[in-house]
XYZ file of C-alpha atoms in Angstrom:
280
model
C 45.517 -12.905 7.802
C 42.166 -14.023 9.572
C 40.953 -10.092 9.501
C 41.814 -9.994 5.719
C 39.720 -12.636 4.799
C 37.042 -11.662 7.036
C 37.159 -8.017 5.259
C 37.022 -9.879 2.155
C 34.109 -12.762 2.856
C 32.264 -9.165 3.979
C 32.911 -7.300 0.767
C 32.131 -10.445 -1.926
C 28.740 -10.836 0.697
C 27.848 -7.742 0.442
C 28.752 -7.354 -3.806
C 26.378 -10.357 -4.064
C 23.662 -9.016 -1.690
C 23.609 -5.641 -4.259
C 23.091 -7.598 -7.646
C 20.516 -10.020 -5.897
C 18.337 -6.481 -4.795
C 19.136 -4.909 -8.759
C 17.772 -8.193 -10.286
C 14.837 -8.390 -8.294
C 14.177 -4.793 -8.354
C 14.438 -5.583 -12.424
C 12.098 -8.761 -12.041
C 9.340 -6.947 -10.035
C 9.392 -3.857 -12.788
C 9.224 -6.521 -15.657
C 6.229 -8.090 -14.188
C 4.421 -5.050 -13.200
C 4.340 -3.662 -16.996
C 3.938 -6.727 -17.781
C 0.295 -6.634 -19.910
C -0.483 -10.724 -18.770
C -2.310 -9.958 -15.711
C -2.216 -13.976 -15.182
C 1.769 -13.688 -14.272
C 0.683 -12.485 -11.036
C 0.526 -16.559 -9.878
C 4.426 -16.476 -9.925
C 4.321 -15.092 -6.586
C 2.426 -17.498 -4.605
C 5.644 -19.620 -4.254
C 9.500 -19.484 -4.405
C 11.673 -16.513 -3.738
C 9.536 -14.201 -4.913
C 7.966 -13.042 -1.830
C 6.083 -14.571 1.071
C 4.015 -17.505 0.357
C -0.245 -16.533 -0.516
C -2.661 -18.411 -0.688
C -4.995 -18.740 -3.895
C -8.349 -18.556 -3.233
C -11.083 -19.881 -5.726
C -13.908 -17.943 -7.108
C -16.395 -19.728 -6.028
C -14.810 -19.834 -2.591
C -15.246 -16.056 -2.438
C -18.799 -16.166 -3.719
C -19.508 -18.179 -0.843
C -17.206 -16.022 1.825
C -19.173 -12.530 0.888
C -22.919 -14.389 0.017
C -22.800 -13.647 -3.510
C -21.074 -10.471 -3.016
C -24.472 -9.300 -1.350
C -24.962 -5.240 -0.956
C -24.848 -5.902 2.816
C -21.406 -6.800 2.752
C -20.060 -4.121 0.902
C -17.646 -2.011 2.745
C -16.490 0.791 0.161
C -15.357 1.671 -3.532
C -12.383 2.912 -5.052
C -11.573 3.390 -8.038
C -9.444 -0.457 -7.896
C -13.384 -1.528 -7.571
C -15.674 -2.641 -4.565
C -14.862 -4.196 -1.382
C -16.280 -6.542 0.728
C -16.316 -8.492 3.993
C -16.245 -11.906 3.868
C -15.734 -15.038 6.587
C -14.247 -17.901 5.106
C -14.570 -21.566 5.622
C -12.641 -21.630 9.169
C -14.624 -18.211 10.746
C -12.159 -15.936 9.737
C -12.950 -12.506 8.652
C -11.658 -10.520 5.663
C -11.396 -7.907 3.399
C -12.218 -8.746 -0.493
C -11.061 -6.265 -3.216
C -12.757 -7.588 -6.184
C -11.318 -5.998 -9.931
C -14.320 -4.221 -11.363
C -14.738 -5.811 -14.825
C -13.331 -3.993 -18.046
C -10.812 -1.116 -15.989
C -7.836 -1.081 -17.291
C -6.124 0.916 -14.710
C -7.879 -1.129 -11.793
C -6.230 -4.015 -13.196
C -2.342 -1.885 -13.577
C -3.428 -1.497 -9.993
C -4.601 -4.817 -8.969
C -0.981 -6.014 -10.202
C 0.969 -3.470 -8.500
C -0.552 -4.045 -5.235
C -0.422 -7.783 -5.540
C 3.351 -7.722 -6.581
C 4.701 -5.199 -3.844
C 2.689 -6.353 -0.899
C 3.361 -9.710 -1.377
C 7.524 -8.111 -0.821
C 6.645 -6.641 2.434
C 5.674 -7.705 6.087
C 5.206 -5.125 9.216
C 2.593 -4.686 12.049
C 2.041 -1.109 10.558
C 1.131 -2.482 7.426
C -1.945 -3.956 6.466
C -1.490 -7.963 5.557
C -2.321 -9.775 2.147
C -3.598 -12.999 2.783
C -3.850 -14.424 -1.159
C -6.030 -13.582 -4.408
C -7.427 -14.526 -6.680
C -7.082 -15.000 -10.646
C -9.631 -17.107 -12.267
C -11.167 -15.993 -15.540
C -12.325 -12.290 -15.724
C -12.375 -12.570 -11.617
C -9.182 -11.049 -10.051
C -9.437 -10.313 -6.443
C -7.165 -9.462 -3.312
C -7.967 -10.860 0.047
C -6.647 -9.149 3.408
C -7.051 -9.100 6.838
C -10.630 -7.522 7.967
C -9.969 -4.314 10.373
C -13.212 -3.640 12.119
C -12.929 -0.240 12.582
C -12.201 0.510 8.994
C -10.684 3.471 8.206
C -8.949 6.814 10.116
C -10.880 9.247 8.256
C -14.445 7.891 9.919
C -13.101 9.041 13.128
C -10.928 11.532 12.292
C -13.731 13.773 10.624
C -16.759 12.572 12.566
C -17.655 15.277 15.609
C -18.612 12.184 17.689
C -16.184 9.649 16.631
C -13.387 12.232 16.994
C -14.013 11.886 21.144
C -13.213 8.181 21.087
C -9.618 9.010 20.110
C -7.751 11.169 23.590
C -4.103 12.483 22.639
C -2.527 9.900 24.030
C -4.245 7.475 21.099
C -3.770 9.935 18.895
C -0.407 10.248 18.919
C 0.064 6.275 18.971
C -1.227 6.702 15.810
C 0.669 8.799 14.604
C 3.775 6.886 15.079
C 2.476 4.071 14.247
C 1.803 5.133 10.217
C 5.344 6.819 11.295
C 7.099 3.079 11.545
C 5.042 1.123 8.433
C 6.554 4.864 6.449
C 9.968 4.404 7.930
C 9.621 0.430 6.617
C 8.956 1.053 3.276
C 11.471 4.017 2.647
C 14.281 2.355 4.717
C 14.119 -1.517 6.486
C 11.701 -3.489 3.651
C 13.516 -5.112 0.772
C 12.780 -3.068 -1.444
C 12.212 0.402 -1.118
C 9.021 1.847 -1.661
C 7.095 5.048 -2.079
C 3.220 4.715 -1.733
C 1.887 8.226 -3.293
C -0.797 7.800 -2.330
C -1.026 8.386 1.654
C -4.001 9.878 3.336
C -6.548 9.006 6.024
C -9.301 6.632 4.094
C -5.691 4.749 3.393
C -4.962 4.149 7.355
C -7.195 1.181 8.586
C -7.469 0.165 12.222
C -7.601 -2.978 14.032
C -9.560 -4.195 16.730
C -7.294 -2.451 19.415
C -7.117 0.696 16.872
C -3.812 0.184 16.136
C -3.116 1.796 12.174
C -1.858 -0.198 9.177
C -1.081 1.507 5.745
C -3.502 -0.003 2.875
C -3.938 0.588 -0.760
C -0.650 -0.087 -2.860
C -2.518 0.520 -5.779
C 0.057 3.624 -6.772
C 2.908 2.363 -4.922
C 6.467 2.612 -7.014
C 9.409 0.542 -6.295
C 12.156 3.419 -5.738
C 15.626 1.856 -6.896
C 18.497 1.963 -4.652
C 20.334 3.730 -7.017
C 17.379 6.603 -7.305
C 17.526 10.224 -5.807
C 13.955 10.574 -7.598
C 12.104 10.053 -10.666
C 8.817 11.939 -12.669
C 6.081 11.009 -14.258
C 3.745 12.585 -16.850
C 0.841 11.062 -15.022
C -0.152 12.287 -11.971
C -1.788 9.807 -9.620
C -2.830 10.339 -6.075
C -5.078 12.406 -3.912
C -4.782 16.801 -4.116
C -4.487 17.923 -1.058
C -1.798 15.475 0.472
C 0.231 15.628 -2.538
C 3.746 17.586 -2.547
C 4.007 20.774 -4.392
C 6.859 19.323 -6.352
C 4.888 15.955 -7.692
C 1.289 17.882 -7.852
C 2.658 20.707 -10.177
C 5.815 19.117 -11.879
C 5.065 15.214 -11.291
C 8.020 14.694 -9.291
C 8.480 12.027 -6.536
C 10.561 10.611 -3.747
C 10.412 9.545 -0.303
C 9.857 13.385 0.660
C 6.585 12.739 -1.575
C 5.543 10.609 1.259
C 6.685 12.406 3.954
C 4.779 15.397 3.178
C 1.500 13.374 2.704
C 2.590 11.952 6.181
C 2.627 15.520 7.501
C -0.612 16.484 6.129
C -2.051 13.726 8.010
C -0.474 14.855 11.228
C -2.178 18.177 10.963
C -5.637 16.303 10.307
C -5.256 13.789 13.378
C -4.355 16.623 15.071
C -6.696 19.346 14.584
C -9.659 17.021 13.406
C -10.224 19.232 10.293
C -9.438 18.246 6.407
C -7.379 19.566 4.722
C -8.657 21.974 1.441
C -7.757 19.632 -1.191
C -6.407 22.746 -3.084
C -3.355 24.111 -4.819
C -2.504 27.636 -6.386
C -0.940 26.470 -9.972
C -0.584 30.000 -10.817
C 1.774 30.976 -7.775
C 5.751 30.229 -8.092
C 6.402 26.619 -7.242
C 10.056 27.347 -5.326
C 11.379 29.980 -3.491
């Protein structure tokens, strides 16, 4: 009798556990496509994902000295981004929206809504944003030594990183990958995976970045297309590339690409032959 209605405590547990993932998993796509990029503020609180702070404009202006030229630390095409020290000392990472893109702010949203879902060492960490009039901005952790490309493909740089680093590296973006695919609430594929996208930390450990492209992947998905084709040639699959087809293998084989890069210290030729046979 006790075993039965253990068994059946389990099973209602577990039946409840599934529709709480498909309604969020409905939530977080209803947001995303969402065209109110002001909706974003749901998130700072409740069960929505981790609590974030919300940082003020001026607050930023004052973190990154007027968004000075000194402080700029790269572009993409989400917009600039800066370093910054805030009030307390601490050092971060500003990506501010650049004003009128419509697909930096799709992006802005997306990254916002998914990272706020996820937490892991390998990953890097959102700290807040913020949304105040035609400013929207992310701020993250700062990693000093920016990203695994500047070593990677520099011939002096390269020497700083012996095998033994290397291959901590390597299994390092290894466990964030494993995270998102199989242990984070949701699951998540990140299309867009490749060395500028692996920062490092003051003890060069690597954390994934730039969820710009990211797509929740339902539990209930083998796959999905798309007629758009987002991401970076070279690290894309064949499959996704040619047909715009995803799924975790997606990542996996941007994942490898980036083994043979760490590895060899060489990058790879960013190009595919559309006119050969796709399969076997």
């Amino acid at each position: 009798m006790a075993l039965m209605i253990i068994v059946l405590l389990s099973t209602l547990f577990y039946l409840r556990r599934r529709r709480q993932i498909r309604k969020e998993e409905e939530y977080l796509l209803d947001l995303m496509t969402s065209e109110d990029a002001n909706n974003v503020s749901e998130l700072q609180t409740g069960n929505n994902g981790r609590n974030l702070n919300i940082y003020t404009a001026a607050l930023i202006m004052s973190a990154t000295n007027g968004f000075s030229p000194d402080n700029l630390l790269g572009k993409g095409g989400f917009g600039p981004v800066f370093k910054g020290a805030l009030d307390d000392g601490q050092e971060v990472a500003i990506k501010r929206l650049s004003s009128g893109s419509s697909q930096g702010l799709v992006e802005f949203k997306n990254e916002l809504i998914l990272i706020a879902k996820l937490q892991h060492t390998n990953l890097v960490r959102l700290l807040g944003f913020c949304v105040q009039g035609e400013e929207k901005m992310l701020v993250y952790e700062y990693m000093p030594n920016k990203s695994l490309d500047t070593f990677i493909f520099d011939d002096s740089k390269r020497k700083l990183l012996n095998w033994d680093k290397r291959f901590s590296i390597i299994e390092g973006i290894a466990q964030g990958l494993l995270y998102l695919h199989k242990y984070s609430r949701l699951r998540i594929i990140h299309r867009d995976l490749k060395l500028s996208n692996i920062l490092l930390d003051e003890n060069m450990n690597p954390k994934i970045s730039d969820f710009g492209l990211a797509r929740i992947y339902k539990t209930s998905e083998a796959g999905s297309n798309t007629n758009r084709i987002v991401g970076t040639y070279g690290y894309m699959s064949p499959e996704y590339a040619m047909e715009g087809i995803f799924s975790e293998k997606s990542d996996v084989y941007s994942f490898g690409v980036m083994v043979l890069e760490v590895v060899s210290g060489r990058k790879n030729s960013s190009h595919f032959e559309f006119d050969r046979p796709l399969n076997l």
